[in-house]
């Protein structure tokens, strides 16, 4: 545990010293801020018209889901950016072999780096709670639904970060690692489209359901984003994280033995 914390502290410190990390956070918050402002403006205009035509107005609970939803979508770009250097840079500079000579195992090394990246993402996610506070001054959103949405976004981010770390362990080139990570996450995000295509091609329903279930979307957009907590969704994200970290650990272990 002490080794994990040492690696975690080292990597987390790097994020707070890196201009790239600050640039990513600033760009995200600026984009999400513009999105939130536009969504509130449209909601106010729609609600004024809804009063005239006796339509159902847009509630604060509906608005609170917009920011995490966009953040989750953008993770196919953000997660590879914050993980591309974690192991690739160690490989390129030759420091990985040196670190592996220290009294630590590969799993502690990988877990420490993963937790640091996940903490960085968590900080960004928590910063978006300012929009929840702002909405509370107008109309109190459903706290239970908001908690579920943010829990899902947090777990989703952890899974995506873990998957992106695999490619950082595969290649020494950070750009290649980022590109492969983005492609992988995007594929996992778009599995709903693949499942729909499979159903249209008269492929068995079991195959279509399998494609849908291995993807990220089915375990967030259809349930957690709607305020519904299912044990299978929580287990899916946990298994995704554990499985990706296991693969990354084995890759680092292979590189160590080759060295």
C-alpha positions as MATLAB code, in Angstrom:
seq = 'XXXXXXXXXXXXXXXXXXXXXXXXXXXXXXXXXXXXXXXXXXXXXXXXXXXXXXXXXXXXXXXXXXXXXXXXXXXXXXXXXXXXXXXXXXXXXXXXXXXXXXXXXXXXXXXXXXXXXXXXXXXXXXXXXXXXXXXXXXXXXXXXXXXXXXXXXXXXXXXXXXXXXXXXXXXXXXXXXXXXXXXXXXXXXXXXXXXXXXXXXXXXXXXXXXXXXXXXXXXXXXXXXXXXXXXXXXXXXXXXXXXXXXXXXXXXXXXXXXX';
ca = [
       0.000    0.000    0.000;
       2.898    2.336    0.802;
       4.389    1.738   -2.657;
       1.068    2.451   -4.368;
       0.757    5.720   -2.452;
       4.322    6.721   -3.363;
       3.656    6.170   -7.080;
       0.279    7.880   -6.750;
       1.781   10.918   -5.052;
       4.525   11.188   -7.684;
       2.116   11.026  -10.611;
      -0.497   13.310   -9.074;
       2.197   15.886   -8.441;
       3.123   15.714  -12.117;
      -0.443   16.582  -13.128;
      -0.384   19.712  -10.978;
       2.970   20.723  -12.457;
       2.085   19.968  -16.080;
       0.797   22.825  -18.282;
      -0.932   20.251  -20.490;
      -3.055   19.047  -17.565;
      -4.119   22.625  -16.792;
      -4.808   23.296  -20.476;
      -7.027   20.211  -20.749;
      -8.933   21.166  -17.596;
      -9.358   24.769  -18.750;
     -10.570   23.749  -22.222;
     -13.054   21.291  -20.737;
     -14.461   23.733  -18.196;
     -14.752   26.459  -20.834;
     -16.598   24.143  -23.226;
     -18.867   22.781  -20.493;
     -19.557   26.299  -19.245;
     -20.651   27.437  -22.696;
     -22.804   24.333  -23.029;
     -24.437   24.925  -19.652;
     -25.111   28.585  -20.418;
     -26.656   27.692  -23.771;
     -28.768   24.909  -22.254;
     -30.161   27.179  -19.535;
     -30.943   29.894  -22.071;
     -32.795   27.445  -24.319;
     -34.630   25.963  -21.326;
     -35.836   29.398  -20.171;
     -37.052   30.243  -23.673;
     -38.779   26.875  -24.027;
     -40.460   27.148  -20.623;
     -41.856   30.588  -21.493;
     -43.406   29.101  -24.617;
     -44.553   26.007  -22.686;
     -46.618   28.190  -20.356;
     -48.491   29.621  -23.325;
     -49.191   26.240  -24.913;
     -49.588   24.326  -21.613;
     -46.644   22.025  -22.325;
     -44.407   20.248  -19.829;
     -41.519   22.587  -18.898;
     -37.864   21.573  -18.738;
     -36.872   20.946  -15.126;
     -33.567   21.523  -13.338;
     -33.192   17.742  -12.982;
     -33.229   17.409  -16.763;
     -30.646   20.156  -17.180;
     -28.221   18.682  -14.646;
     -27.600   15.662  -16.882;
     -26.311   17.714  -19.825;
     -22.845   18.517  -18.463;
     -21.854   14.974  -17.345;
     -23.216   13.563  -20.611;
     -20.994   15.800  -22.730;
     -18.014   15.182  -20.442;
     -18.501   11.419  -20.814;
     -18.615   11.756  -24.592;
     -15.454   13.877  -24.666;
     -13.582   11.243  -22.676;
     -12.617    9.490  -25.902;
     -10.301   12.492  -26.388;
      -9.562   13.459  -22.786;
      -8.709   10.046  -21.315;
      -5.982    9.232  -23.887;
      -4.484   12.703  -23.365;
      -4.126   12.226  -19.618;
      -2.852    8.637  -19.860;
      -0.646    8.681  -22.969;
       2.498    9.587  -21.032;
       1.934    7.428  -17.946;
       3.957    4.451  -19.176;
       4.999    5.441  -22.716;
       7.210    8.224  -21.380;
       8.827    5.853  -18.887;
       9.539    3.446  -21.766;
      10.935    6.142  -24.055;
      13.237    7.642  -21.465;
      14.362    4.258  -20.147;
      13.244    5.024  -16.606;
      10.790    2.110  -16.524;
      13.593   -0.425  -16.239;
      15.169    1.623  -13.442;
      11.879    1.878  -11.558;
      11.329   -1.843  -11.917;
      14.634   -2.516  -10.123;
      13.180   -0.889   -7.021;
      11.395   -3.042   -4.427;
       7.959   -2.749   -6.021;
       5.826   -5.065   -8.104;
       4.220   -4.174  -11.405;
       0.673   -4.106  -10.044;
       1.517   -1.470   -7.407;
       3.226    0.615  -10.086;
       0.219    0.456  -12.438;
      -2.415    0.966   -9.739;
      -0.621    4.043   -8.408;
      -0.484    5.624  -11.852;
      -4.108    4.746  -12.567;
      -5.355    6.226   -9.297;
      -3.471    9.460  -10.005;
      -5.087    9.794  -13.450;
      -8.506    8.919  -12.022;
      -8.060   11.517   -9.278;
      -7.258   14.175  -11.873;
     -10.449   13.279  -13.752;
     -12.418   13.232  -10.482;
     -11.295   16.786   -9.702;
     -12.547   17.972  -13.094;
     -15.837   16.130  -12.540;
     -16.276   17.675   -9.096;
     -15.656   21.145  -10.523;
     -18.748   20.709  -12.693;
     -20.867   20.498   -9.523;
     -20.830   24.298   -9.614;
     -23.563   23.994  -12.240;
     -25.674   21.954   -9.819;
     -25.236   24.686   -7.195;
     -26.204   27.351   -9.728;
     -29.331   25.444  -10.726;
     -30.252   25.030   -7.058;
     -30.677   28.804   -6.791;
     -33.432   28.600   -9.414;
     -35.048   25.227   -8.833;
     -33.806   22.369   -6.670;
     -32.755   19.409   -8.885;
     -33.408   15.832   -7.806;
     -30.398   15.105   -5.577;
     -30.772   11.333   -5.959;
     -30.770   11.516   -9.745;
     -27.831   13.913   -9.749;
     -25.851   11.543   -7.501;
     -26.550    8.610   -9.816;
     -25.552   10.600  -12.906;
     -22.270   11.695  -11.344;
     -21.568    8.227   -9.956;
     -22.004    6.828  -13.449;
     -19.779    9.506  -14.981;
     -17.112    8.792  -12.356;
     -17.135    5.033  -12.960;
     -17.273    5.575  -16.716;
     -14.203    7.794  -16.498;
     -12.324    5.218  -14.445;
     -13.047    2.491  -16.995;
     -12.018    4.653  -19.946;
      -8.797    5.748  -18.235;
      -7.910    2.133  -17.432;
      -8.519    1.065  -21.039;
      -6.437    3.946  -22.395;
      -3.526    2.969  -20.142;
      -3.171   -0.320  -22.032;
      -1.919    1.500  -25.128;
       0.487    3.594  -23.095;
       2.090    0.302  -22.036;
       2.156   -1.042  -25.609;
       4.058    1.766  -27.344;
       6.758    4.276  -26.459;
       5.191    6.928  -28.717;
       2.752    9.070  -26.744;
       0.909   10.262  -29.870;
       0.365    6.690  -31.051;
      -0.793    5.705  -27.556;
      -3.278    8.609  -27.512;
      -4.601    7.771  -30.998;
      -5.066    4.069  -30.245;
      -6.666    4.871  -26.897;
      -9.099    7.323  -28.508;
     -10.024    4.793  -31.198;
     -10.640    2.048  -28.636;
     -12.795    4.217  -26.392;
     -14.762    5.538  -29.358;
     -15.482    1.987  -30.515;
     -16.699    1.056  -27.023;
     -18.858    4.193  -27.020;
     -20.427    3.419  -30.400;
     -21.350   -0.195  -29.707;
     -25.039    0.778  -29.692;
     -24.701    1.544  -33.400;
     -22.938   -1.783  -33.939;
     -25.701   -3.614  -32.102;
     -28.348   -1.861  -34.213;
     -26.467   -2.779  -37.409;
     -26.243   -6.405  -36.245;
     -29.990   -6.507  -35.648;
     -30.640   -5.077  -39.127;
     -28.419   -7.708  -40.734;
     -30.610  -10.463  -39.272;
     -27.804  -11.610  -36.997;
     -29.028  -13.566  -33.998;
     -30.503  -11.530  -31.176;
     -27.919  -12.984  -28.796;
     -25.056  -11.575  -30.868;
     -26.714   -8.169  -31.057;
     -27.282   -8.106  -27.293;
     -23.690   -9.197  -26.663;
     -22.317   -6.349  -28.779;
     -24.518   -3.902  -26.903;
     -23.575   -5.209  -23.448;
     -19.802   -5.044  -23.962;
     -20.044   -1.361  -24.791;
     -19.957    1.571  -22.396;
     -23.139    3.262  -23.576;
     -25.563    0.540  -22.521;
     -24.313    0.715  -18.948;
     -24.509    4.486  -18.580;
     -26.906    6.258  -20.935;
     -29.779    3.800  -20.523;
     -29.604    3.464  -16.748;
     -27.293    5.625  -14.622;
     -27.930    8.738  -16.702;
     -31.651    8.201  -16.107;
     -31.178    7.948  -12.344;
     -31.360    4.148  -12.278;
     -28.686    2.189  -10.399;
     -28.264   -1.439  -11.443;
     -25.769   -3.784   -9.819;
     -24.783   -5.179  -13.217;
     -23.729   -1.723  -14.428;
     -21.553   -1.111  -11.370;
     -20.017   -4.579  -11.752;
     -19.412   -3.945  -15.464;
     -17.366   -0.796  -14.825;
     -15.430   -2.416  -11.966;
     -14.599   -5.449  -14.106;
     -13.597   -3.170  -16.972;
     -11.181   -1.324  -14.682;
      -9.757   -4.494  -13.117;
      -9.428   -6.246  -16.482;
      -7.690   -3.304  -18.161;
      -5.275   -2.864  -15.251;
      -4.508   -6.588  -15.306;
      -3.645   -6.420  -19.013;
      -1.497   -3.328  -18.491;
       0.322   -5.005  -15.604;
       1.076   -8.080  -17.700;
       2.422   -5.889  -20.512;
       4.757   -4.076  -18.143;
       5.800   -7.386  -16.643;
       6.682   -8.770  -20.092;
       8.741   -5.672  -20.870;
      10.564   -6.056  -17.546;
      11.519   -9.666  -18.208;
      12.693   -8.809  -21.719;
      14.901   -6.111  -20.286;
];
